[in-house]
Amino acid sequence: METKTILNDKSIAFLEQYLNNASPTGFESEGQKLWMDYLKPYVDTFITDTYGTCVGVINPDAPYKVVIEGHADEISWYVNYITEDGMLYVIRNGGSDQMIAPSKRVNIHTKKGIVKGVFGWPAIHTRNRGGEGDKAPKIETNFIDLGCESREEVEKLGVHVGCVITYPDTFEILNDTKFVCRALDNRVGGFMIAEVARLLKENNITLPFGLYITNSVQEEVGLRGAEMITQTIKPNVAIVTDVCHDSTTPMIDKKIEGELKIGKGPVITYAPAVQNILRELIIDTAETNNIPFQRLASSRVTGTDTDAFAYSNGGVASALISLPLRYMHTTVEMVHRDDVENVIKLIYNTLLKIESNETFSYFK
């Protein structure tokens, strides 16, 4: 690709709109509609399934099928219990972090619309009485205050057990190059694969296979959307993109997490689920196109939708291209614009090297 800058003003505007829209696990459909609207000019048709996974398809009649995939959902909370005096207690929907919740504003999603609230937290002056030491946040001690005096007041607002709760934090750019928002994990993945489809269209590329641009639901609770949609598509190849940890910020042990940094390029993973020949094709693509990349080893599982695709349908050649990210599962997740562009370039150029009917067999 000759163009150095991949993203344009329309791209960034869509990314901001897409991130700012809440898409909690199990409730992704509004975000999926935004994504399909953006992708529509660049694909031939769409597939959707019962739980909301969406797939834009190029060359739907081709027998050989290649998936590029991200996941659409973000972590959140559920209302679990409402006290007599109107306080809410919560449980996780995905890997929500109880440590960051105190003093955060929240949106509670109801049939009547958004109800505002806050995670309350006792003042520092009151937390060390009786020599007990300071108290760390726990899920069972975190509570939400809606400004109500009773359970009845809460219920009149439309809030009930099972309502999903998200943070309202929105997209911003720091120092020109850093994208910051909640839910970059992993709506930025859905964004990047949509940009790949845009570039294929704008560059008039004709692929020799069917391309399935897949935005899966329910990754945060066990890769469930990918598990479902791979049975529908039955792909031959799957290239998954998700986020991974920048390990260069304080309080992270590189001996455990490896050494990865935002701005240093896409991350290519080594793991049992990653098909070696496909991974080497991706590495060769990066080297041929002078795309910087980093390496990550995963022990048993990647913890991403790669695992769901790889072990489906008798085995699907799968690989993972990750975007390094700081502060995962917080409201200030941070990625580098250069890495976003380089992930897009790497997926795009890898697609140009995949041949129809390639088996990726170790035994040729």
Coordinates of C-alpha atoms in Angstrom, one line a residue:
M1 CA 0.0 0.0 0.0
E2 CA 1.5 3.3 -1.1
T3 CA -0.5 5.6 1.2
K4 CA 1.3 6.3 4.5
T5 CA -1.7 7.5 6.4
I6 CA -4.5 5.0 6.4
L7 CA -7.0 6.7 8.5
N8 CA -9.0 9.7 7.3
D9 CA -11.4 12.2 8.9
K10 CA -14.4 10.0 8.2
S11 CA -12.6 7.0 9.7
I12 CA -11.8 8.9 13.0
A13 CA -15.4 10.3 13.1
F14 CA -16.8 6.8 12.9
L15 CA -14.3 5.4 15.5
E16 CA -15.4 8.1 17.9
Q17 CA -19.1 7.5 17.3
Y18 CA -18.6 3.8 17.5
L19 CA -16.7 3.9 20.8
N20 CA -18.9 6.4 22.5
N21 CA -21.9 4.1 21.9
A22 CA -22.4 1.6 24.6
S23 CA -22.3 -2.1 23.5
P24 CA -22.2 -4.2 26.7
T25 CA -21.9 -7.9 26.4
G26 CA -25.3 -9.4 25.4
F27 CA -26.6 -5.9 24.4
E28 CA -24.4 -5.1 21.3
S29 CA -27.1 -4.6 18.7
E30 CA -27.1 -0.7 18.6
G31 CA -23.4 -0.7 18.1
Q32 CA -23.6 -3.4 15.5
K33 CA -26.1 -1.3 13.5
L34 CA -23.6 1.6 13.5
W35 CA -20.9 -0.8 12.3
M36 CA -22.9 -2.2 9.5
D37 CA -24.0 1.2 8.3
Y38 CA -20.3 2.2 8.0
L39 CA -19.3 -1.1 6.4
K40 CA -22.2 -1.3 3.9
P41 CA -20.5 0.5 0.9
Y42 CA -17.6 -1.9 1.1
V43 CA -19.2 -5.3 1.1
D44 CA -21.6 -7.3 -1.0
T45 CA -24.0 -8.6 1.7
F46 CA -24.4 -9.2 5.4
I47 CA -24.9 -12.2 7.7
T48 CA -26.4 -11.7 11.2
D49 CA -27.2 -14.4 13.7
T50 CA -29.5 -14.9 16.6
Y51 CA -27.3 -13.3 19.3
G52 CA -26.2 -10.3 17.2
T53 CA -22.9 -11.2 15.5
C54 CA -22.6 -9.3 12.2
V55 CA -20.6 -10.3 9.2
G56 CA -20.0 -8.2 6.1
V57 CA -19.2 -10.5 3.1
I58 CA -17.2 -9.9 0.0
N59 CA -17.6 -12.6 -2.8
P60 CA -20.3 -14.5 -0.9
D61 CA -20.4 -17.3 -3.6
A62 CA -16.8 -18.2 -3.3
P63 CA -16.2 -21.7 -1.9
Y64 CA -13.0 -20.8 -0.1
K65 CA -13.7 -18.6 3.0
V66 CA -11.4 -16.3 4.9
V67 CA -12.5 -14.5 8.1
I68 CA -11.0 -11.3 9.6
E69 CA -12.5 -10.8 13.0
G70 CA -12.8 -8.5 16.0
H71 CA -15.4 -8.5 18.8
A72 CA -18.1 -5.9 19.4
D73 CA -18.8 -6.2 23.2
E74 CA -17.5 -4.2 26.1
I75 CA -17.3 -5.2 29.8
S76 CA -20.1 -3.9 32.0
W77 CA -22.1 -4.6 35.2
Y78 CA -25.5 -6.0 36.0
V79 CA -27.9 -4.7 38.7
N80 CA -27.9 -7.6 41.2
Y81 CA -29.7 -6.3 44.3
I82 CA -31.6 -3.1 45.3
T83 CA -31.6 -2.2 48.9
E84 CA -34.7 -0.8 50.8
D85 CA -33.0 2.6 50.9
G86 CA -32.4 2.6 47.1
M87 CA -28.7 1.6 46.8
L88 CA -27.7 -0.8 44.0
Y89 CA -25.3 -3.7 44.2
V90 CA -23.8 -5.3 41.1
I91 CA -22.3 -8.3 39.5
R92 CA -19.9 -8.5 36.6
N93 CA -20.8 -8.8 33.0
G94 CA -17.4 -9.7 31.6
G95 CA -14.2 -8.9 33.4
S96 CA -15.1 -5.6 35.0
D97 CA -12.6 -4.3 37.5
Q98 CA -14.0 -3.5 41.0
M99 CA -10.9 -1.6 41.9
I100 CA -11.6 1.3 39.5
A101 CA -15.4 1.5 40.1
P102 CA -15.5 3.8 43.2
S103 CA -16.4 7.4 42.3
K104 CA -17.2 6.6 38.7
R105 CA -20.3 7.9 37.0
V106 CA -22.5 5.2 35.4
N107 CA -25.3 4.8 32.9
I108 CA -28.0 2.3 33.8
H109 CA -29.7 1.0 30.7
T110 CA -33.5 0.6 31.1
K111 CA -36.5 0.4 28.8
K112 CA -37.3 4.0 29.7
G113 CA -33.8 5.1 28.7
I114 CA -30.5 5.9 30.5
V115 CA -30.7 6.4 34.2
K116 CA -27.6 8.2 35.7
G117 CA -25.9 7.1 38.9
V118 CA -22.5 7.0 40.6
F119 CA -20.5 4.3 42.3
G120 CA -20.3 5.8 45.8
W121 CA -17.3 5.4 48.1
P122 CA -16.8 6.5 51.7
A123 CA -14.6 9.5 52.2
I124 CA -10.9 8.9 53.0
H125 CA -11.5 10.4 56.5
T126 CA -13.9 7.6 57.4
R127 CA -12.1 4.6 56.0
N128 CA -9.5 4.0 58.7
R129 CA -11.5 4.1 61.9
G130 CA -10.7 1.7 64.6
G131 CA -7.2 0.8 63.3
E132 CA -8.6 -1.5 60.7
G133 CA -6.5 -0.1 57.9
D134 CA -7.7 1.3 54.6
K135 CA -10.4 -0.7 52.8
A136 CA -9.9 -1.9 49.2
P137 CA -12.9 -2.0 46.9
K138 CA -14.6 -5.3 46.5
I139 CA -17.6 -6.2 44.3
E140 CA -19.7 -6.9 47.4
T141 CA -18.9 -3.5 48.9
N142 CA -19.2 -1.4 45.7
F143 CA -22.6 0.2 45.4
I144 CA -24.4 2.6 43.1
D145 CA -26.3 5.7 44.3
L146 CA -29.0 7.0 42.0
G147 CA -30.0 9.8 44.4
C148 CA -33.1 7.8 45.4
E149 CA -34.4 7.3 48.9
S150 CA -36.1 3.9 48.5
R151 CA -36.4 0.8 46.3
E152 CA -39.7 2.1 45.1
E153 CA -38.1 5.3 43.8
V154 CA -35.5 3.2 42.0
E155 CA -38.1 1.0 40.4
K156 CA -40.2 4.0 39.3
L157 CA -37.1 5.1 37.2
G158 CA -37.3 1.8 35.4
V159 CA -34.3 0.2 37.1
H160 CA -34.6 -3.4 38.1
V161 CA -32.4 -6.5 38.7
G162 CA -30.8 -7.4 35.4
C163 CA -30.4 -3.9 34.0
V164 CA -26.9 -3.5 32.5
I165 CA -24.6 -0.7 33.6
T166 CA -21.8 1.0 31.6
Y167 CA -19.5 3.9 32.0
P168 CA -20.1 7.1 30.1
D169 CA -16.5 7.9 29.4
T170 CA -15.9 9.1 25.8
F171 CA -13.2 9.1 23.1
E172 CA -10.4 11.6 23.1
I173 CA -6.9 11.9 21.5
L174 CA -3.9 12.6 23.7
N175 CA -0.8 14.2 22.3
D176 CA -2.0 13.8 18.7
T177 CA -1.2 10.1 18.5
K178 CA -2.9 8.3 21.4
F179 CA -6.5 7.2 21.2
V180 CA -8.1 7.0 24.7
C181 CA -11.5 5.5 25.6
R182 CA -13.3 2.8 27.4
A183 CA -14.1 -0.2 25.1
L184 CA -11.2 0.1 22.8
D185 CA -11.1 -3.5 23.9
N186 CA -12.3 -4.4 21.3
R187 CA -14.4 -2.1 19.2
V188 CA -11.1 -0.9 17.8
G189 CA -10.8 -4.4 16.3
G190 CA -14.2 -4.0 14.6
F191 CA -13.0 -0.6 13.4
M192 CA -9.8 -2.0 12.0
I193 CA -11.3 -4.8 10.0
A194 CA -13.9 -2.3 8.6
E195 CA -11.0 -0.2 7.5
V196 CA -9.5 -3.2 5.7
A197 CA -12.7 -3.7 3.8
R198 CA -12.8 0.1 2.9
L199 CA -9.2 -0.1 1.5
L200 CA -10.0 -3.2 -0.5
K201 CA -12.9 -1.4 -2.1
E202 CA -11.1 1.9 -2.7
N203 CA -8.1 0.1 -4.2
N204 CA -10.3 -2.0 -6.5
I205 CA -8.9 -5.3 -5.1
T206 CA -10.5 -8.5 -6.4
L207 CA -9.9 -11.3 -3.9
P208 CA -9.8 -15.0 -5.1
F209 CA -11.9 -16.1 -2.1
G210 CA -14.8 -15.0 0.0
L211 CA -13.9 -12.5 2.7
Y212 CA -16.0 -12.5 5.9
I213 CA -15.5 -9.4 8.0
T214 CA -16.8 -10.6 11.3
N215 CA -17.8 -8.6 14.3
S216 CA -18.6 -11.1 17.1
V217 CA -20.6 -10.6 20.2
Q218 CA -20.0 -12.0 23.7
E219 CA -16.2 -12.4 23.6
E220 CA -15.8 -11.0 27.1
V221 CA -17.8 -13.9 28.6
G222 CA -16.0 -16.8 26.9
L223 CA -15.6 -16.2 23.1
R224 CA -19.3 -17.2 22.7
G225 CA -20.1 -15.1 19.6
A226 CA -17.2 -16.4 17.7
E227 CA -18.0 -19.9 18.8
M228 CA -21.5 -19.5 17.2
I229 CA -20.6 -17.7 14.0
T230 CA -17.7 -20.0 13.0
Q231 CA -20.2 -22.8 12.8
T232 CA -22.3 -20.7 10.5
I233 CA -19.5 -19.5 8.2
K234 CA -17.4 -22.6 8.3
P235 CA -14.2 -20.7 7.2
N236 CA -11.0 -22.1 5.9
V237 CA -8.9 -19.4 7.5
A238 CA -9.4 -16.9 10.3
I239 CA -7.3 -13.9 11.2
V240 CA -8.4 -12.4 14.5
T241 CA -7.5 -9.0 15.9
D242 CA -7.8 -8.1 19.6
V243 CA -5.8 -6.1 22.1
C244 CA -2.9 -7.1 24.3
H245 CA -1.1 -5.5 27.2
D246 CA 1.5 -2.8 26.9
S247 CA 3.8 -4.0 29.7
T248 CA 6.0 -0.9 29.9
T249 CA 3.8 1.1 32.2
P250 CA 4.4 1.0 36.0
M251 CA 3.5 -2.0 38.2
I252 CA 3.7 -4.7 35.4
D253 CA 6.2 -7.5 35.5
K254 CA 7.8 -8.1 32.1
K255 CA 9.0 -11.5 33.2
I256 CA 5.4 -12.5 33.3
E257 CA 3.7 -10.4 30.6
G258 CA 6.6 -10.2 28.1
E259 CA 7.8 -6.8 26.8
L260 CA 5.3 -5.0 24.5
K261 CA 4.9 -1.3 24.0
I262 CA 2.4 0.9 22.2
G263 CA 3.8 2.6 19.1
K264 CA 6.2 -0.4 18.4
G265 CA 3.8 -2.1 16.0
P266 CA 1.2 -4.9 15.8
V267 CA 1.8 -8.0 18.0
I268 CA 2.0 -11.4 16.5
T269 CA 1.2 -14.2 18.9
Y270 CA 2.7 -17.7 19.3
A271 CA 0.3 -20.1 20.9
P272 CA -1.1 -23.7 20.3
A273 CA -4.2 -22.3 18.6
V274 CA -2.1 -20.2 16.2
Q275 CA -1.4 -22.1 13.0
N276 CA 2.3 -21.9 12.3
I277 CA 2.3 -21.6 8.5
L278 CA -0.4 -18.9 8.7
R279 CA 1.6 -17.0 11.3
E280 CA 4.8 -17.2 9.3
L281 CA 2.9 -15.9 6.3
I282 CA 1.8 -12.9 8.4
I283 CA 5.4 -12.3 9.6
D284 CA 6.7 -12.5 6.1
T285 CA 4.1 -10.0 5.0
A286 CA 5.2 -7.6 7.8
E287 CA 8.8 -7.9 6.8
T288 CA 8.2 -7.6 3.1
N289 CA 6.1 -4.4 3.6
N290 CA 8.3 -2.9 6.3
I291 CA 5.6 -3.1 8.9
P292 CA 7.0 -3.1 12.4
F293 CA 5.8 -5.9 14.6
Q294 CA 6.3 -7.4 18.1
R295 CA 6.0 -11.0 19.3
L296 CA 4.0 -12.4 22.2
A297 CA 3.9 -16.0 23.6
S298 CA 0.7 -17.4 25.1
S299 CA 1.0 -20.6 27.1
R300 CA -2.2 -22.6 26.7
V301 CA -4.8 -20.2 25.2
T302 CA -4.7 -16.8 23.6
G303 CA -7.7 -15.7 25.6
T304 CA -9.2 -14.3 22.3
D305 CA -11.6 -15.4 19.6
T306 CA -8.7 -17.1 17.9
D307 CA -9.2 -20.1 20.2
A308 CA -12.9 -20.3 19.2
F309 CA -12.1 -20.3 15.5
A310 CA -9.1 -22.5 15.6
Y311 CA -10.8 -25.4 17.4
S312 CA -14.0 -25.3 15.4
N313 CA -15.3 -27.3 12.4
G314 CA -12.5 -29.9 12.7
G315 CA -9.8 -27.2 12.8
V316 CA -9.5 -23.8 11.1
A317 CA -6.1 -22.3 10.3
S318 CA -6.2 -19.3 12.6
A319 CA -3.8 -16.5 13.7
L320 CA -3.9 -13.5 16.0
I321 CA -2.7 -10.0 15.2
S322 CA -3.0 -7.9 18.4
L323 CA -3.0 -4.2 19.1
P324 CA -0.9 -3.2 22.1
L325 CA -3.0 -1.3 24.7
R326 CA -2.5 0.3 28.0
Y327 CA -4.8 0.1 31.0
M328 CA -7.1 -2.8 29.7
H329 CA -10.6 -3.0 31.3
T330 CA -10.4 0.5 32.6
T331 CA -12.2 3.6 31.2
V332 CA -8.9 5.1 30.0
E333 CA -7.7 2.4 27.6
M334 CA -5.0 3.8 25.4
V335 CA -3.6 2.8 21.9
H336 CA -1.2 4.4 19.5
R337 CA -2.6 5.6 16.1
D338 CA 0.5 4.2 14.3
D339 CA -0.2 0.8 15.7
V340 CA -3.9 1.0 14.5
E341 CA -2.7 1.9 11.0
N342 CA -0.1 -0.8 11.0
V343 CA -2.6 -3.5 12.1
I344 CA -4.8 -2.5 9.2
K345 CA -1.9 -2.6 6.8
L346 CA -0.8 -6.0 8.0
I347 CA -4.2 -7.6 7.7
Y348 CA -4.8 -6.0 4.3
N349 CA -1.4 -7.1 2.9
T350 CA -1.8 -10.6 4.4
L351 CA -5.1 -11.0 2.5
L352 CA -3.3 -10.2 -0.7
K353 CA -0.9 -13.1 -0.1
I354 CA -3.5 -15.8 0.8
E355 CA -4.2 -18.1 -2.1
S356 CA -7.6 -19.7 -2.7
N357 CA -7.6 -23.4 -1.7
E358 CA -4.5 -23.0 0.4
T359 CA -4.6 -25.9 3.0
F360 CA -1.9 -24.6 5.3
S361 CA -1.0 -28.3 5.7
Y362 CA 2.2 -29.2 7.5
F363 CA 2.4 -32.4 5.4
K364 CA 2.7 -31.3 1.8

